[in-house]
Amino acid sequence: EVKFFGVCLPSERFHSLNHVSMTGWHRVNEKYHQERKEGLPFGILLFTLSGKGTLTVGESTFFAEAGTVAVIPPHISHRYAGEKDSEWEFFWLHIQGTHAFDALSDITLEGDFLFDIGVKHICALFAPFKDATETGVEREIADSAAVGDILSILLKAAVSKTVGDDEKTVVQEMAAFLSANESGDFSLDELVEKFHYSKEYIIRLFKRTAGVSPYQYYLSVRLGRACDMLKKNEHSIAEIAEKSGY
């Protein structure tokens, strides 16, 4: 099922506004899918009301469930589809404009494309598009303000995302593994194999928790080992370089 809501096409009068090029509602099953390998020239927001869908944005894959908003920036490959034995119901919004594109870039800066804001919040945010009565310039300005509200909330959600205790524990275990194997070559594949997470997730999780990438942490461990050996003055510089992997 699909419903399209009326939009006001961008005029040439206002260049600073956020523009809505298309908006509507879907209820789909497992046969539904959209794939755009080159992305689109506008941003997409998918507001899940019920059920579940699978999304891939760039190299990140995740589930969109009730209460979440998926953010797809312009010109990035993406795919989304319904799930087996589940009806996926969602609003969608296609947005344009310099300010909107800048906001989408800021929102997804850390590599997160999915934000949980709750179904009630979604319905309230989408009401201005679904129940709009304005036309012409007034509608264009109202749409821009409504998009601005959504982007502000998503930006706050992106900034306030915190790392849970379970994730901190995982990073501590990864750090311990890197420390124990610091004399060998760095391999992100080994972390993937041992901890069963994707490369992208491991890098994102490490940066969010430790403030550095796994490779940067690995280098700091090796450098620390070299400094300790230098302080003890028990080996030549050549031996220290060899033992610490330099």
Coordinates of N, CA, C and O in Angstrom, one line a residue, residues 56-119:
T56 N 20.6 -1.0 3.9 CA 22.0 -0.9 3.7 C 22.3 0.4 3.2 O 21.8 0.8 2.1
V57 N 23.2 1.2 3.9 CA 23.6 2.5 3.5 C 25.1 2.5 3.4 O 25.8 2.2 4.4
G58 N 25.7 2.6 2.2 CA 27.1 2.5 2.0 C 27.4 1.0 2.3 O 26.9 0.1 1.7
E59 N 28.3 0.8 3.3 CA 28.7 -0.6 3.7 C 28.0 -1.0 5.0 O 28.4 -2.0 5.6
S60 N 27.1 -0.2 5.6 CA 26.5 -0.4 6.9 C 25.1 -1.0 6.6 O 24.3 -0.5 5.9
T61 N 24.8 -2.1 7.3 CA 23.5 -2.8 7.2 C 22.9 -2.8 8.5 O 23.5 -3.2 9.5
F62 N 21.6 -2.5 8.6 CA 20.9 -2.5 9.9 C 19.4 -2.7 9.7 O 18.9 -2.7 8.6
F63 N 18.7 -2.9 10.8 CA 17.2 -3.1 10.8 C 16.6 -1.8 11.2 O 17.0 -1.2 12.2
A64 N 15.6 -1.4 10.5 CA 14.7 -0.3 10.9 C 13.5 -0.8 11.5 O 12.7 -1.5 10.9
E65 N 13.3 -0.5 12.8 CA 12.2 -1.0 13.6 C 11.3 0.2 14.1 O 11.7 1.3 13.9
A66 N 10.2 -0.1 14.6 CA 9.2 0.9 15.1 C 9.9 2.0 15.9 O 10.6 1.6 16.9
G67 N 9.7 3.2 15.6 CA 10.2 4.3 16.4 C 11.6 4.8 15.9 O 12.1 5.8 16.4
T68 N 12.1 4.2 14.8 CA 13.4 4.6 14.3 C 13.3 5.5 13.1 O 12.3 5.4 12.3
V69 N 14.3 6.3 12.9 CA 14.4 7.1 11.6 C 15.7 6.8 11.0 O 16.8 6.9 11.6
A70 N 15.6 6.3 9.7 CA 16.8 6.0 8.9 C 17.2 7.2 8.1 O 16.3 7.8 7.5
V71 N 18.4 7.6 8.1 CA 18.9 8.8 7.4 C 19.8 8.3 6.2 O 20.8 7.6 6.4
I72 N 19.4 8.7 5.0 CA 20.2 8.3 3.8 C 20.7 9.6 3.1 O 19.8 10.3 2.5
P73 N 21.9 10.0 3.3 CA 22.4 11.2 2.6 C 22.4 11.1 1.1 O 22.3 10.0 0.6
P74 N 22.5 12.2 0.4 CA 22.5 12.2 -1.1 C 23.7 11.5 -1.6 O 24.8 11.5 -1.0
H75 N 23.6 11.0 -2.8 CA 24.7 10.4 -3.5 C 25.5 9.3 -2.8 O 26.7 9.2 -2.9
I76 N 24.8 8.5 -2.0 CA 25.4 7.3 -1.4 C 24.6 6.1 -1.7 O 23.3 6.1 -1.7
S77 N 25.3 5.0 -2.1 CA 24.5 3.8 -2.4 C 23.7 3.3 -1.3 O 24.1 3.4 -0.1
H78 N 22.5 2.8 -1.6 CA 21.7 2.3 -0.5 C 20.6 1.3 -1.1 O 20.4 1.3 -2.3
R79 N 20.1 0.5 -0.1 CA 19.1 -0.5 -0.5 C 18.2 -0.6 0.8 O 18.7 -0.7 1.9
Y80 N 16.9 -0.7 0.6 CA 16.0 -1.1 1.7 C 14.9 -2.0 1.2 O 14.5 -1.9 0.1
A81 N 14.5 -2.9 2.1 CA 13.6 -4.0 1.7 C 12.8 -4.4 2.9 O 13.2 -4.2 4.1
G82 N 11.6 -5.0 2.6 CA 10.8 -5.6 3.7 C 11.4 -6.9 4.2 O 12.2 -7.5 3.5
E83 N 11.0 -7.3 5.4 CA 11.5 -8.5 6.0 C 10.4 -9.6 5.9 O 9.2 -9.4 5.8
K84 N 10.9 -10.8 5.9 CA 10.1 -12.0 5.8 C 9.1 -12.1 7.0 O 9.6 -11.8 8.1
D85 N 7.9 -12.4 6.7 CA 6.9 -12.6 7.8 C 6.6 -11.3 8.6 O 6.3 -11.3 9.8
S86 N 6.9 -10.1 8.0 CA 6.7 -8.9 8.7 C 6.2 -7.8 7.7 O 6.8 -7.6 6.6
E87 N 5.2 -7.1 8.1 CA 4.7 -5.9 7.3 C 5.5 -4.7 7.8 O 5.6 -4.5 9.0
W88 N 6.1 -3.9 6.9 CA 6.9 -2.8 7.3 C 6.1 -1.5 6.9 O 5.8 -1.3 5.8
E89 N 5.8 -0.7 7.9 CA 5.0 0.5 7.7 C 5.9 1.7 8.0 O 6.4 1.8 9.1
F90 N 6.0 2.6 7.1 CA 6.8 3.8 7.3 C 6.4 5.0 6.5 O 5.8 4.9 5.4
F91 N 6.7 6.2 7.0 CA 6.6 7.4 6.3 C 8.0 7.6 5.6 O 9.0 7.1 6.1
W92 N 8.0 8.4 4.5 CA 9.3 8.7 3.9 C 9.2 10.2 3.5 O 8.2 10.8 3.3
L93 N 10.4 10.8 3.4 CA 10.6 12.2 3.1 C 11.8 12.3 2.3 O 12.9 11.9 2.6
H94 N 11.7 13.0 1.1 CA 12.8 13.3 0.3 C 13.1 14.8 0.4 O 12.2 15.6 0.2
I95 N 14.3 15.1 0.8 CA 14.6 16.5 1.1 C 15.8 17.0 0.3 O 16.7 16.3 0.0
Q96 N 15.8 18.4 0.1 CA 16.9 19.0 -0.7 C 17.2 20.3 0.0 O 16.5 20.8 0.9
G97 N 18.3 20.9 -0.5 CA 18.7 22.2 0.0 C 20.1 22.2 0.7 O 20.4 21.2 1.3
T98 N 20.8 23.2 0.5 CA 22.2 23.3 1.1 C 22.2 23.1 2.6 O 23.0 22.3 3.1
H99 N 21.3 23.7 3.3 CA 21.3 23.6 4.8 C 20.9 22.1 5.1 O 21.5 21.6 6.1
A100 N 19.9 21.5 4.4 CA 19.5 20.2 4.7 C 20.7 19.2 4.5 O 20.9 18.3 5.3
F101 N 21.4 19.4 3.4 CA 22.5 18.5 3.1 C 23.6 18.6 4.1 O 24.2 17.6 4.5
D102 N 23.9 19.8 4.5 CA 24.9 20.0 5.6 C 24.5 19.3 6.9 O 25.3 18.7 7.6
A103 N 23.2 19.4 7.2 CA 22.7 18.8 8.4 C 22.8 17.3 8.3 O 23.2 16.6 9.3
L104 N 22.4 16.7 7.2 CA 22.5 15.2 7.0 C 24.0 14.8 7.1 O 24.2 13.7 7.7
S105 N 24.9 15.6 6.6 CA 26.3 15.2 6.8 C 26.7 15.2 8.2 O 27.5 14.3 8.7
D106 N 26.3 16.2 9.0 CA 26.6 16.3 10.4 C 26.0 15.2 11.2 O 26.6 14.6 12.1
I107 N 24.7 14.8 10.9 CA 24.0 13.8 11.6 C 24.7 12.4 11.4 O 24.8 11.6 12.3
T108 N 25.2 12.2 10.2 CA 25.8 10.8 9.9 C 27.3 10.9 10.0 O 28.0 10.0 9.6
L109 N 27.9 11.9 10.6 CA 29.3 12.1 10.7 C 30.1 10.9 11.3 O 31.1 10.5 10.9
E110 N 29.4 10.2 12.3 CA 30.1 9.1 13.0 C 29.8 7.8 12.4 O 30.1 6.7 12.9
G111 N 29.1 7.8 11.2 CA 28.8 6.6 10.5 C 27.5 5.9 11.0 O 27.2 4.8 10.6
D112 N 26.7 6.6 11.8 CA 25.4 6.1 12.2 C 24.3 6.6 11.3 O 24.3 7.8 11.0
F113 N 23.4 5.7 10.8 CA 22.4 6.1 9.9 C 21.0 5.8 10.5 O 20.0 6.0 9.8
L114 N 20.9 5.4 11.7 CA 19.6 5.0 12.3 C 19.5 5.6 13.7 O 20.4 5.4 14.5
F115 N 18.4 6.2 14.0 CA 18.2 6.9 15.3 C 16.8 6.6 15.8 O 15.8 6.6 15.1
D116 N 16.7 6.3 17.1 CA 15.5 5.9 17.7 C 14.9 7.1 18.5 O 15.5 7.6 19.4
I117 N 13.7 7.6 18.0 CA 13.1 8.7 18.6 C 11.7 8.4 19.1 O 11.1 9.3 19.7
G118 N 11.2 7.2 18.8 CA 9.8 6.8 19.3 C 8.7 7.1 18.2 O 8.8 8.1 17.5
V119 N 7.7 6.2 18.2 CA 6.7 6.3 17.2 C 5.8 7.6 17.4 O 5.5 8.3 16.5

